[in-house]
Short mmCIF file of C-alpha atoms and ligand atoms in Angstrom, two decimals:
data_model
loop_
_atom_site.label_atom_id
_atom_site.label_comp_id
_atom_site.label_asym_id
_atom_site.label_seq_id
_atom_site.Cartn_x
_atom_site.Cartn_y
_atom_site.Cartn_z
CA UNK A 1242 -21.49 -22.14 -4.45
CA UNK A 1243 -24.07 -19.49 -3.66
CA UNK A 1244 -23.74 -16.21 -5.46
CA UNK A 1245 -22.25 -13.60 -3.13
CA UNK A 1246 -24.58 -10.68 -2.53
CA UNK A 1247 -23.61 -7.12 -1.81
CA UNK A 1248 -24.60 -7.42 1.81
CA UNK A 1249 -22.57 -10.60 2.36
CA UNK A 1250 -19.44 -9.06 0.87
CA UNK A 1251 -19.26 -5.36 1.33
CA UNK A 1252 -21.10 -2.12 1.87
CA UNK A 1253 -21.30 -0.48 -1.56
CA UNK A 1254 -22.27 2.93 -0.17
CA UNK A 1255 -18.73 4.35 0.08
CA UNK A 1256 -17.87 3.16 -3.42
CA UNK A 1257 -20.98 4.77 -4.89
CA UNK A 1258 -20.24 7.96 -2.95
CA UNK A 1259 -16.72 8.10 -4.39
CA UNK A 1260 -18.05 7.69 -7.94
CA UNK A 1261 -20.41 10.55 -7.26
CA UNK A 1262 -17.60 12.73 -5.94
CA UNK A 1263 -15.46 11.99 -8.98
CA UNK A 1264 -18.36 12.81 -11.30
CA UNK A 1265 -18.77 16.15 -9.53
CA UNK A 1266 -15.06 16.91 -9.87
CA UNK A 1267 -15.16 15.93 -13.55
CA UNK A 1268 -18.20 18.12 -14.17
CA UNK A 1269 -16.46 21.07 -12.50
CA UNK A 1270 -13.44 20.50 -14.75
CA UNK A 1271 -15.44 20.45 -17.97
CA UNK A 1272 -17.22 17.09 -17.98
CA UNK A 1273 -16.32 14.18 -20.25
CA UNK A 1274 -15.99 10.44 -19.92
CA UNK A 1275 -13.67 8.48 -17.60
CA UNK A 1276 -12.35 5.03 -18.52
CA UNK A 1277 -10.75 2.85 -15.86
CA UNK A 1278 -9.81 -0.79 -16.49
CA UNK A 1279 -8.91 -3.11 -13.62
CA UNK A 1280 -5.61 -5.02 -13.48
CA UNK A 1281 -4.96 -7.85 -15.95
CA UNK A 1282 -4.44 -11.44 -14.87
CA UNK A 1283 -0.75 -12.35 -15.21
CA UNK A 1284 0.43 -15.83 -16.23
CA UNK A 1285 3.10 -17.37 -13.99
CA UNK A 1286 3.77 -20.27 -16.30
CA UNK A 1287 1.66 -22.37 -18.69
CA UNK A 1288 -1.89 -22.30 -17.30
CA UNK A 1289 -0.98 -21.05 -13.84
CA UNK A 1290 -1.43 -17.42 -12.84
CA UNK A 1291 -0.05 -15.16 -10.14
CA UNK A 1292 -2.63 -14.61 -7.41
CA UNK A 1293 -5.06 -12.08 -8.84
CA UNK A 1294 -5.16 -8.63 -7.27
CA UNK A 1295 -7.52 -5.96 -8.63
CA UNK A 1296 -6.28 -2.50 -9.65
CA UNK A 1297 -6.47 -0.17 -6.65
CA UNK A 1298 -7.98 2.79 -8.54
CA UNK A 1299 -10.62 0.59 -10.13
CA UNK A 1300 -11.51 -1.03 -6.81
CA UNK A 1301 -11.65 2.35 -5.07
CA UNK A 1302 -14.55 3.35 -7.32
CA UNK A 1303 -16.26 0.01 -7.86
CA UNK A 1304 -15.74 -2.44 -4.98
CA UNK A 1305 -15.54 -5.04 -7.76
CA UNK A 1306 -12.76 -7.61 -7.41
CA UNK A 1307 -13.09 -9.70 -10.58
CA UNK A 1308 -10.55 -9.47 -13.41
CA UNK A 1309 -11.71 -8.55 -16.92
CA UNK A 1310 -13.64 -5.42 -15.97
CA UNK A 1311 -13.72 -1.74 -16.94
CA UNK A 1312 -15.52 1.16 -15.31
CA UNK A 1313 -16.84 4.02 -17.43
CA UNK A 1314 -18.22 7.20 -15.88
CA UNK A 1315 -19.93 9.83 -17.99
CA UNK A 1316 -20.11 13.28 -16.41
CA UNK A 1317 -22.43 16.10 -17.35
CA UNK A 1318 -26.15 16.71 -17.40
CA UNK A 1319 -27.06 13.04 -17.66
CA UNK A 1320 -24.29 11.31 -15.74
CA UNK A 1321 -23.96 7.59 -16.21
CA UNK A 1322 -22.05 4.87 -14.35
CA UNK A 1323 -21.31 1.82 -16.48
CA UNK A 1324 -19.50 -1.43 -15.70
CA UNK A 1325 -18.13 -3.80 -18.32
CA UNK A 1326 -17.36 -7.24 -16.88
CA UNK A 1327 -17.02 -10.92 -17.76
CA UNK A 1328 -20.18 -12.60 -18.90
CA UNK A 1329 -21.85 -15.33 -16.87
CA UNK A 1330 -20.43 -18.68 -17.97
CA UNK A 1331 -21.51 -21.78 -16.09
CA UNK A 1332 -18.84 -23.90 -17.75
CA UNK A 1333 -16.02 -21.53 -16.72
CA UNK A 1334 -17.52 -21.13 -13.27
CA UNK A 1335 -17.12 -24.90 -12.70
CA UNK A 1336 -13.37 -24.41 -13.21
CA UNK A 1337 -12.67 -20.90 -11.96
CA UNK A 1338 -15.48 -20.05 -9.58
CA UNK A 1339 -18.32 -17.58 -9.35
CA UNK A 1340 -18.54 -14.52 -11.54
CA UNK A 1341 -21.29 -11.94 -11.35
CA UNK A 1342 -22.03 -11.27 -14.99
CA UNK A 1343 -23.41 -7.86 -15.99
CA UNK A 1344 -26.97 -8.19 -14.67
CA UNK A 1345 -26.07 -9.17 -11.11
CA UNK A 1346 -23.07 -6.82 -11.06
CA UNK A 1347 -25.24 -3.85 -12.03
CA UNK A 1348 -27.75 -4.71 -9.34
CA UNK A 1349 -25.34 -5.54 -6.54
CA UNK A 1350 -22.74 -2.81 -7.13
CA UNK A 1351 -25.18 -0.07 -8.03
CA UNK A 1352 -24.34 0.82 -11.65
CA UNK A 1353 -26.73 2.41 -14.13
CA UNK A 1354 -25.71 -0.05 -16.83
CA UNK A 1355 -23.52 -3.12 -17.13
CA UNK A 1356 -22.37 -4.91 -20.26
CA UNK A 1357 -20.07 -7.79 -21.07
CA UNK A 1358 -16.45 -6.89 -21.75
CA UNK A 1359 -16.94 -8.13 -25.33
CA UNK A 1360 -19.22 -5.11 -25.86
CA UNK A 1361 -16.58 -2.62 -24.76
CA UNK A 1362 -14.86 -1.78 -28.05
CA UNK A 1363 -18.11 -1.27 -29.93
CA UNK A 1364 -19.62 0.92 -27.22
CA UNK A 1365 -16.42 2.87 -26.59
CA UNK A 1366 -16.78 4.83 -29.83
CA UNK A 1367 -20.33 5.80 -28.86
CA UNK A 1368 -19.23 6.75 -25.37
CA UNK A 1369 -16.41 8.98 -26.64
CA UNK A 1370 -18.45 10.67 -29.35
CA UNK A 1371 -18.77 14.44 -28.85
CA UNK A 1372 -17.43 14.29 -25.30
CA UNK A 1373 -15.34 17.34 -24.40
CA UNK A 1374 -12.72 15.42 -22.37
CA UNK A 1375 -11.48 11.88 -21.94
CA UNK A 1376 -10.26 10.96 -18.44
CA UNK A 1377 -7.77 8.12 -18.76
CA UNK A 1378 -4.25 7.34 -17.58
CA UNK A 1379 -2.01 6.76 -20.57
CA UNK A 1380 1.28 4.93 -20.45
CA UNK A 1381 0.53 2.27 -17.84
CA UNK A 1382 -0.63 -0.57 -20.08
CA UNK A 1383 0.27 -0.67 -23.78
CA UNK A 1384 -2.70 -2.91 -24.64
CA UNK A 1385 -5.14 -0.48 -23.06
CA UNK A 1386 -3.45 2.51 -24.67
CA UNK A 1387 -3.87 0.81 -28.07
CA UNK A 1388 -7.47 -0.10 -27.35
CA UNK A 1389 -8.35 3.46 -26.42
CA UNK A 1390 -6.53 4.74 -29.51
CA UNK A 1391 -8.64 2.42 -31.66
CA UNK A 1392 -11.75 3.79 -29.97
CA UNK A 1393 -10.69 7.37 -30.70
CA UNK A 1394 -9.92 6.49 -34.31
CA UNK A 1395 -13.33 4.89 -34.67
CA UNK A 1396 -14.87 8.20 -33.64
CA UNK A 1397 -12.58 10.17 -35.98
CA UNK A 1398 -13.73 7.95 -38.84
CA UNK A 1399 -17.14 9.62 -38.47
CA UNK A 1400 -15.79 13.17 -38.66
CA UNK A 1401 -17.79 13.97 -41.81
CA UNK A 1402 -21.01 13.39 -39.89
CA UNK A 1403 -19.97 16.05 -37.41
CA UNK A 1404 -19.16 13.60 -34.63
CA UNK A 1405 -15.83 14.39 -32.97
CA UNK A 1406 -13.70 12.70 -30.30
CA UNK A 1407 -12.72 14.42 -27.01
CA UNK A 1408 -10.38 17.32 -27.69
CA UNK A 1409 -8.10 16.53 -24.76
CA UNK A 1410 -7.12 13.87 -22.27
CA UNK A 1411 -7.00 14.32 -18.49
CA UNK A 1412 -5.00 12.07 -16.19
CA UNK A 1413 -7.63 10.13 -14.28
CA UNK A 1414 -5.15 8.69 -11.80
CA UNK A 1415 -3.96 12.15 -10.82
CA UNK A 1416 -7.54 13.09 -9.97
CA UNK A 1417 -8.05 9.90 -7.97
CA UNK A 1418 -4.69 10.27 -6.19
CA UNK A 1419 -5.99 13.39 -4.48
CA UNK A 1420 -9.18 11.61 -3.41
CA UNK A 1421 -7.33 8.50 -2.19
CA UNK A 1422 -4.97 10.56 -0.07
CA UNK A 1423 -7.63 11.41 2.51
CA UNK A 1424 -9.24 8.26 3.83
CA UNK A 1425 -12.97 8.05 4.55
CA UNK A 1426 -14.45 6.38 7.64
CA UNK A 1427 -14.95 3.10 5.80
CA UNK A 1428 -11.30 2.98 4.80
CA UNK A 1429 -10.06 3.97 8.25
CA UNK A 1430 -12.06 1.16 9.81
CA UNK A 1431 -10.44 -1.41 7.50
CA UNK A 1432 -6.97 0.08 8.02
CA UNK A 1433 -7.45 -0.09 11.79
CA UNK A 1434 -8.31 -3.76 11.51
CA UNK A 1435 -5.42 -4.42 9.13
CA UNK A 1436 -3.07 -2.68 11.59
CA UNK A 1437 -4.40 -4.76 14.46
CA UNK A 1438 -3.93 -8.07 12.61
CA UNK A 1439 -0.40 -7.12 11.56
CA UNK A 1440 0.50 -6.06 15.09
CA UNK A 1441 -0.73 -9.40 16.45
CA UNK A 1442 1.25 -11.21 13.76
CA UNK A 1443 4.43 -9.38 14.84
CA UNK A 1444 3.80 -10.39 18.46
CA UNK A 1445 3.34 -13.99 17.35
CA UNK A 1446 6.56 -13.84 15.33
CA UNK A 1447 8.52 -12.41 18.27
CA UNK A 1448 7.20 -15.12 20.57
CA UNK A 1449 8.15 -17.85 18.09
CA UNK A 1450 11.70 -16.64 17.51
CA UNK A 1451 14.53 -18.66 19.05
CA UNK A 1452 18.23 -18.79 18.14
CA UNK A 1453 18.62 -21.74 15.74
CA UNK A 1454 15.36 -21.37 13.85
CA UNK A 1455 15.24 -20.13 10.26
CA UNK A 1456 14.00 -16.79 9.03
CA UNK A 1457 11.36 -18.54 6.91
CA UNK A 1458 9.88 -20.23 9.98
CA UNK A 1459 9.20 -16.79 11.40
CA UNK A 1460 7.81 -15.62 8.06
CA UNK A 1461 5.42 -18.58 8.23
CA UNK A 1462 4.16 -17.38 11.64
CA UNK A 1463 3.33 -13.98 10.12
CA UNK A 1464 1.57 -15.41 7.08
CA UNK A 1465 -0.35 -17.86 9.25
CA UNK A 1466 -1.72 -15.06 11.40
CA UNK A 1467 -2.55 -12.83 8.42
CA UNK A 1468 -4.55 -15.51 6.65
CA UNK A 1469 -6.19 -16.90 9.79
CA UNK A 1470 -7.66 -13.46 10.32
CA UNK A 1471 -9.11 -12.97 6.88
CA UNK A 1472 -6.30 -11.06 5.20
CA UNK A 1473 -6.20 -11.95 1.50
CA UNK A 1474 -2.47 -11.30 0.94
CA UNK A 1475 0.61 -9.86 2.57
CA UNK A 1476 0.65 -6.20 1.50
CA UNK A 1477 4.24 -6.74 0.23
CA UNK A 1478 6.85 -9.49 0.50
CA UNK A 1479 7.68 -9.94 4.17
CA UNK A 1480 11.22 -9.18 5.28
CA UNK A 1481 12.59 -11.42 8.05
CA UNK A 1482 16.24 -10.46 8.32
CA UNK A 1483 18.57 -11.75 11.03
CA UNK A 1484 22.00 -10.36 11.85
CA UNK A 1485 23.80 -8.79 8.89
CA UNK A 1486 20.74 -9.34 6.67
CA UNK A 1487 18.99 -6.54 8.53
CA UNK A 1488 21.37 -4.12 6.81
CA UNK A 1489 19.91 -5.11 3.41
CA UNK A 1490 16.92 -2.83 3.08
CA UNK A 1491 14.87 -5.04 0.75
CA UNK A 1492 16.08 -8.45 1.96
CA UNK A 1493 13.42 -11.05 1.09
CA UNK A 1494 15.27 -14.38 0.79
CA UNK A 1495 14.37 -15.18 4.42
CA UNK A 1496 16.34 -18.45 4.24
CA UNK A 1497 19.08 -18.07 6.87
CA UNK A 1498 19.42 -19.65 10.31
CA UNK A 1499 19.04 -17.16 13.15
CA UNK A 1500 22.04 -17.12 15.51
CA UNK A 1501 22.22 -16.43 19.24
CA UNK A 1502 23.03 -12.75 19.61
CA UNK A 1503 21.38 -11.76 16.32
CA UNK A 1504 18.90 -8.95 16.09
CA UNK A 1505 15.97 -9.87 13.87
CA UNK A 1506 14.33 -7.17 11.73
CA UNK A 1507 10.82 -8.00 10.56
CA UNK A 1508 9.08 -5.69 8.09
CA UNK A 1509 5.69 -7.24 7.33
CA UNK A 1510 2.06 -6.21 7.05
CA UNK A 1511 -1.12 -7.77 5.82
CA UNK A 1512 -3.49 -6.54 3.15
CA UNK A 1513 -7.08 -6.65 4.36
CA UNK A 1514 -10.00 -6.02 2.01
CA UNK A 1515 -7.77 -4.04 -0.30
CA UNK A 1516 -5.87 -1.99 2.35
CA UNK A 1517 -2.25 -2.32 3.41
CA UNK A 1518 -0.58 -2.18 6.77
CA UNK A 1519 3.18 -1.83 7.19
CA UNK A 1520 5.03 -2.57 10.43
CA UNK A 1521 8.70 -3.06 11.25
CA UNK A 1522 10.13 -4.27 14.53
CA UNK A 1523 13.70 -5.16 15.44
CA UNK A 1524 14.30 -7.47 18.40
CA UNK A 1525 16.95 -9.78 19.85
CA UNK A 1526 16.53 -13.45 18.89
CA UNK A 1527 17.55 -14.56 22.38
CA UNK A 1528 15.26 -12.05 24.09
CA UNK A 1529 17.95 -9.68 25.46
CA UNK A 1530 19.43 -6.68 23.65
CA UNK A 1531 23.22 -6.49 23.95
CA UNK A 1532 24.66 -3.13 25.07
CA UNK A 1533 25.50 -1.87 21.56
CA UNK A 1534 22.23 -3.23 20.14
CA UNK A 1535 20.26 -1.43 22.83
CA UNK A 1536 22.18 1.82 22.26
CA UNK A 1537 21.29 1.86 18.56
CA UNK A 1538 17.75 0.67 19.29
CA UNK A 1539 17.13 3.50 21.75
CA UNK A 1540 18.47 5.97 19.21
CA UNK A 1541 16.09 4.79 16.46
CA UNK A 1542 13.19 4.75 18.92
CA UNK A 1543 13.98 8.31 20.00
CA UNK A 1544 13.98 9.30 16.33
CA UNK A 1545 10.59 7.68 15.88
CA UNK A 1546 9.19 9.48 18.92
CA UNK A 1547 10.53 12.79 17.58
CA UNK A 1548 9.04 12.14 14.15
CA UNK A 1549 5.67 11.19 15.58
CA UNK A 1550 5.54 14.32 17.71
CA UNK A 1551 5.52 16.48 14.56
CA UNK A 1552 2.48 14.83 12.96
CA UNK A 1553 -0.63 16.99 13.10
CA UNK A 1554 -2.85 18.84 10.63
CA UNK A 1555 -0.97 21.72 9.04
CA UNK A 1556 2.48 20.24 9.67
CA UNK A 1557 4.26 19.68 6.37
CA UNK A 1558 4.98 16.26 4.93
CA UNK A 1559 8.72 16.41 5.55
CA UNK A 1560 8.53 17.47 9.22
CA UNK A 1561 8.72 13.88 10.60
CA UNK A 1562 11.74 13.13 8.39
CA UNK A 1563 13.55 16.28 9.45
CA UNK A 1564 12.89 15.52 13.12
CA UNK A 1565 14.07 11.91 12.79
CA UNK A 1566 17.22 12.86 10.91
CA UNK A 1567 18.20 15.40 13.54
CA UNK A 1568 17.93 12.83 16.35
CA UNK A 1569 19.68 10.11 14.35
CA UNK A 1570 22.53 12.35 13.27
CA UNK A 1571 23.18 13.51 16.85
CA UNK A 1572 23.09 9.88 18.02
CA UNK A 1573 25.55 8.80 15.33
CA UNK A 1574 27.92 11.49 16.59
CA UNK A 1575 27.44 10.39 20.21
CA UNK A 1576 28.11 6.75 19.29
CA UNK A 1577 31.26 7.81 17.36
CA UNK A 1578 29.87 6.47 14.12
CA UNK A 1579 30.40 9.95 12.69
CA UNK A 1580 32.70 12.87 13.41
CA UNK A 1581 32.08 16.59 13.27
CA UNK A 1582 29.31 18.90 14.35
CA UNK A 1583 25.58 18.22 14.10
CA UNK A 1584 25.15 21.12 11.70
CA UNK A 1585 27.93 19.83 9.46
CA UNK A 1586 26.61 16.26 9.43
CA UNK A 1587 23.09 17.49 8.58
CA UNK A 1588 24.46 19.83 5.95
CA UNK A 1589 26.79 17.40 4.19
CA UNK A 1590 24.45 14.40 4.56
CA UNK A 1591 27.05 12.12 6.18
CA UNK A 1592 24.27 10.52 8.23
CA UNK A 1593 22.99 8.90 5.00
CA UNK A 1594 25.73 6.32 5.28
CA UNK A 1595 23.72 4.77 8.13
CA UNK A 1596 20.24 6.14 7.34
CA UNK A 1597 19.71 6.14 3.61
CA UNK A 1598 15.94 6.05 3.26
CA UNK A 1599 13.12 8.41 4.08
CA UNK A 1600 11.09 8.35 7.28
CA UNK A 1601 7.76 7.42 5.70
CA UNK A 1602 5.36 7.22 2.80
CA UNK A 1603 1.62 7.42 2.27
CA UNK A 1604 -0.20 4.23 3.16
CA UNK A 1605 -3.57 3.03 1.89
CA UNK A 1606 -4.70 0.60 -0.77
CA UNK A 1607 -1.06 0.38 -1.89
CA UNK A 1608 1.74 0.05 0.62
CA UNK A 1609 3.45 3.02 -1.02
CA UNK A 1610 0.16 4.72 -1.61
CA UNK A 1611 -1.11 7.26 -4.11
CA UNK A 1612 -0.68 10.98 -3.61
CA UNK A 1613 1.79 13.78 -4.24
CA UNK A 1614 4.24 14.70 -1.50
CA UNK A 1615 4.67 18.26 -2.76
CA UNK A 1616 2.19 20.87 -3.94
CA UNK A 1617 3.48 23.71 -6.08
CA UNK A 1618 7.05 22.78 -5.19
CA UNK A 1619 6.45 22.85 -1.40
CA UNK A 1620 5.99 19.89 0.97
CA UNK A 1621 2.24 19.47 1.32
CA UNK A 1622 0.53 20.06 4.65
CA UNK A 1623 -0.92 17.07 6.49
CA UNK A 1624 -4.71 16.81 6.82
CA UNK A 1625 -6.94 14.69 9.04
CA UNK A 1626 -7.60 11.34 7.37
CA UNK A 1627 -4.19 11.01 5.74
CA UNK A 1628 -2.24 7.90 6.70
CA UNK A 1629 1.56 7.75 6.64
CA UNK A 1630 4.24 5.46 7.99
CA UNK A 1631 6.85 6.55 10.52
CA UNK A 1632 9.90 4.37 9.99
CA UNK A 1633 13.34 5.65 10.98
CA UNK A 1634 16.23 3.21 10.97
CA UNK A 1635 19.96 2.79 11.36
CA UNK A 1636 22.01 0.25 9.39
CA UNK A 1637 25.67 -0.25 10.26
CA UNK A 1638 27.78 -2.30 7.86
CA UNK A 1639 31.29 -3.43 8.81
CA UNK A 1640 33.97 -0.87 7.95
CA UNK A 1641 37.42 -0.05 9.24
CA UNK A 1642 36.35 3.37 10.51
CA UNK A 1643 33.29 2.04 12.39
CA UNK A 1644 33.62 0.63 15.95
CA UNK A 1645 33.44 -3.16 15.55
CA UNK A 1646 30.95 -3.48 18.36
CA UNK A 1647 28.27 -1.94 16.09
CA UNK A 1648 28.99 -4.01 12.98
CA UNK A 1649 25.95 -5.62 11.34
CA UNK A 1650 23.40 -3.95 13.56
CA UNK A 1651 20.39 -3.05 11.41
CA UNK A 1652 17.36 -1.53 13.10
CA UNK A 1653 14.11 -0.05 11.84
CA UNK A 1654 10.97 0.75 13.83
CA UNK A 1655 7.87 1.38 11.71
CA UNK A 1656 4.29 2.26 12.61
CA UNK A 1657 1.28 3.50 10.65
CA UNK A 1658 0.00 6.93 11.65
CA UNK A 1659 -3.47 8.30 10.96
CA UNK A 1660 -3.56 12.11 11.05
CA UNK A 1661 -6.36 13.13 13.44
CA UNK A 1662 -7.97 16.50 14.23
CA UNK A 1663 -5.22 17.43 16.68
CA UNK A 1664 -2.32 15.06 16.16
CA UNK A 1665 -2.01 11.47 15.11
CA UNK A 1666 -2.99 7.99 16.14
CA UNK A 1667 -0.92 4.88 15.48
CA UNK A 1668 -3.00 2.11 13.91
CA UNK A 1669 -0.32 -0.36 14.94
CA UNK A 1670 -0.11 0.09 18.71
CA UNK A 1671 -0.63 -3.60 19.45
CA UNK A 1672 3.00 -4.62 19.11
CA UNK A 1673 5.58 -3.52 21.70
CA UNK A 1674 8.01 -0.83 20.74
CA UNK A 1675 9.91 0.05 23.91
CA UNK A 1676 12.96 -2.20 24.41
CA UNK A 1677 11.84 -3.28 27.89
CA UNK A 1678 8.39 -4.26 26.58
CA UNK A 1679 9.91 -6.34 23.79
CA UNK A 1680 12.19 -8.09 26.29
CA UNK A 1681 9.23 -8.75 28.61
CA UNK A 1682 7.18 -10.28 25.78
CA UNK A 1683 10.04 -12.54 24.78
CA UNK A 1684 10.83 -13.48 28.38
CA UNK A 1685 7.24 -14.66 28.80
CA UNK A 1686 7.35 -16.57 25.52
CA UNK A 1687 10.65 -18.26 26.33
CA UNK A 1688 9.44 -19.18 29.83
CA UNK A 1689 6.24 -20.78 28.51
N1 LIG B 908 7.57 -2.37 3.71
C1 LIG B 908 7.87 -1.39 2.77
C2 LIG B 908 8.21 -0.13 3.42
O1 LIG B 908 8.39 -0.09 4.61
O2 LIG B 908 8.27 0.89 2.80
MN1 MN B 909 6.97 1.44 5.00
MN1 MN B 910 7.72 -1.60 5.97
#
């Protein structure tokens, strides 16, 4: 196989720019050295591993997807960007495929230096010596914590020569969380494409659904479309939940037969070049919403419209949730799922019986992406470039005090919203959302 080059794989400019930004932020905070390992490979059994997925923070700064790598950034007057990675090994490459090795990695990914991972421990002590701060995220990987501790102790062993280790540790992830929260143009372009592929996959899944087929057959349609379009993985385990299964929020068995009259809830999104998408649609397996299904569907859709309408720069994070809850709670009263006044239901939280999750989360490299939701105890204001999901739902389990006609209806509608200069844009417009549009798509599919 030919060695991949930077130009054949990715544009390294945004990655280099992010490293530069982090170095500036570190310098402003007192300088020091940042250490960021990628994710480990995880054995599934014997000599078989789970599909490898890089660490998001590491990838954000490096663009480097191989396992066995560490990024080190030295801030200050002579900043330095160093990659440690696996060495070239023609024998291993016959079995496991191409690896860059330090020389090519330095060249292609734009580092000042690159060394083999075997060099890391020895060089770590030198890198930490006399640095004012160490930027590292403790408590995520015991092996890495121990390795860093050994490095610090190696520096301390030289105390009599006047060499000292960093006097304090800063949380590197916390610094990167803030950067990751606002997406750059490169990221938005990938997220747009990821959203488009996932929307097409949902359309394909809707078209393929018939009463009598199994949930896993529909899951296969989604995965087929993701992979056919270059997505490396699903961003999370796809949920294909028919009938009562739609009331299980994290249902992933996907092994049941879909019955005539069932609603099918699909929550699925692809990961493309390291970025997640996250879409949910709920639709009737036979192509026609029943009366009660449509009533609940319209309620959830109205909640989503209300939530979306709040999203703009300066609005606070919780505004979409508050708007969705208000609509849902009023609808639950109108449908006689709840009793009392709107104010009382909002105050006492009775609506949580049928809507027990929040209306969204940050979206980016991780499906539940990095970033704080509050600043100084207050919901943080939205800014252009942030991406969040908008995903109200309503889940009605059988109960004596609930009209039977609504039993086992579980509905969620989820789209991915990019905050723009004056509002928001859905990255997932390509899959119908209005009930009539869903029915039209399925009518066409069933007629074909
Ligand atoms: N698919 C995960 C979520 O919607 O949060
Ligand atoms: Mn979501
Ligand atoms: Mn989802």
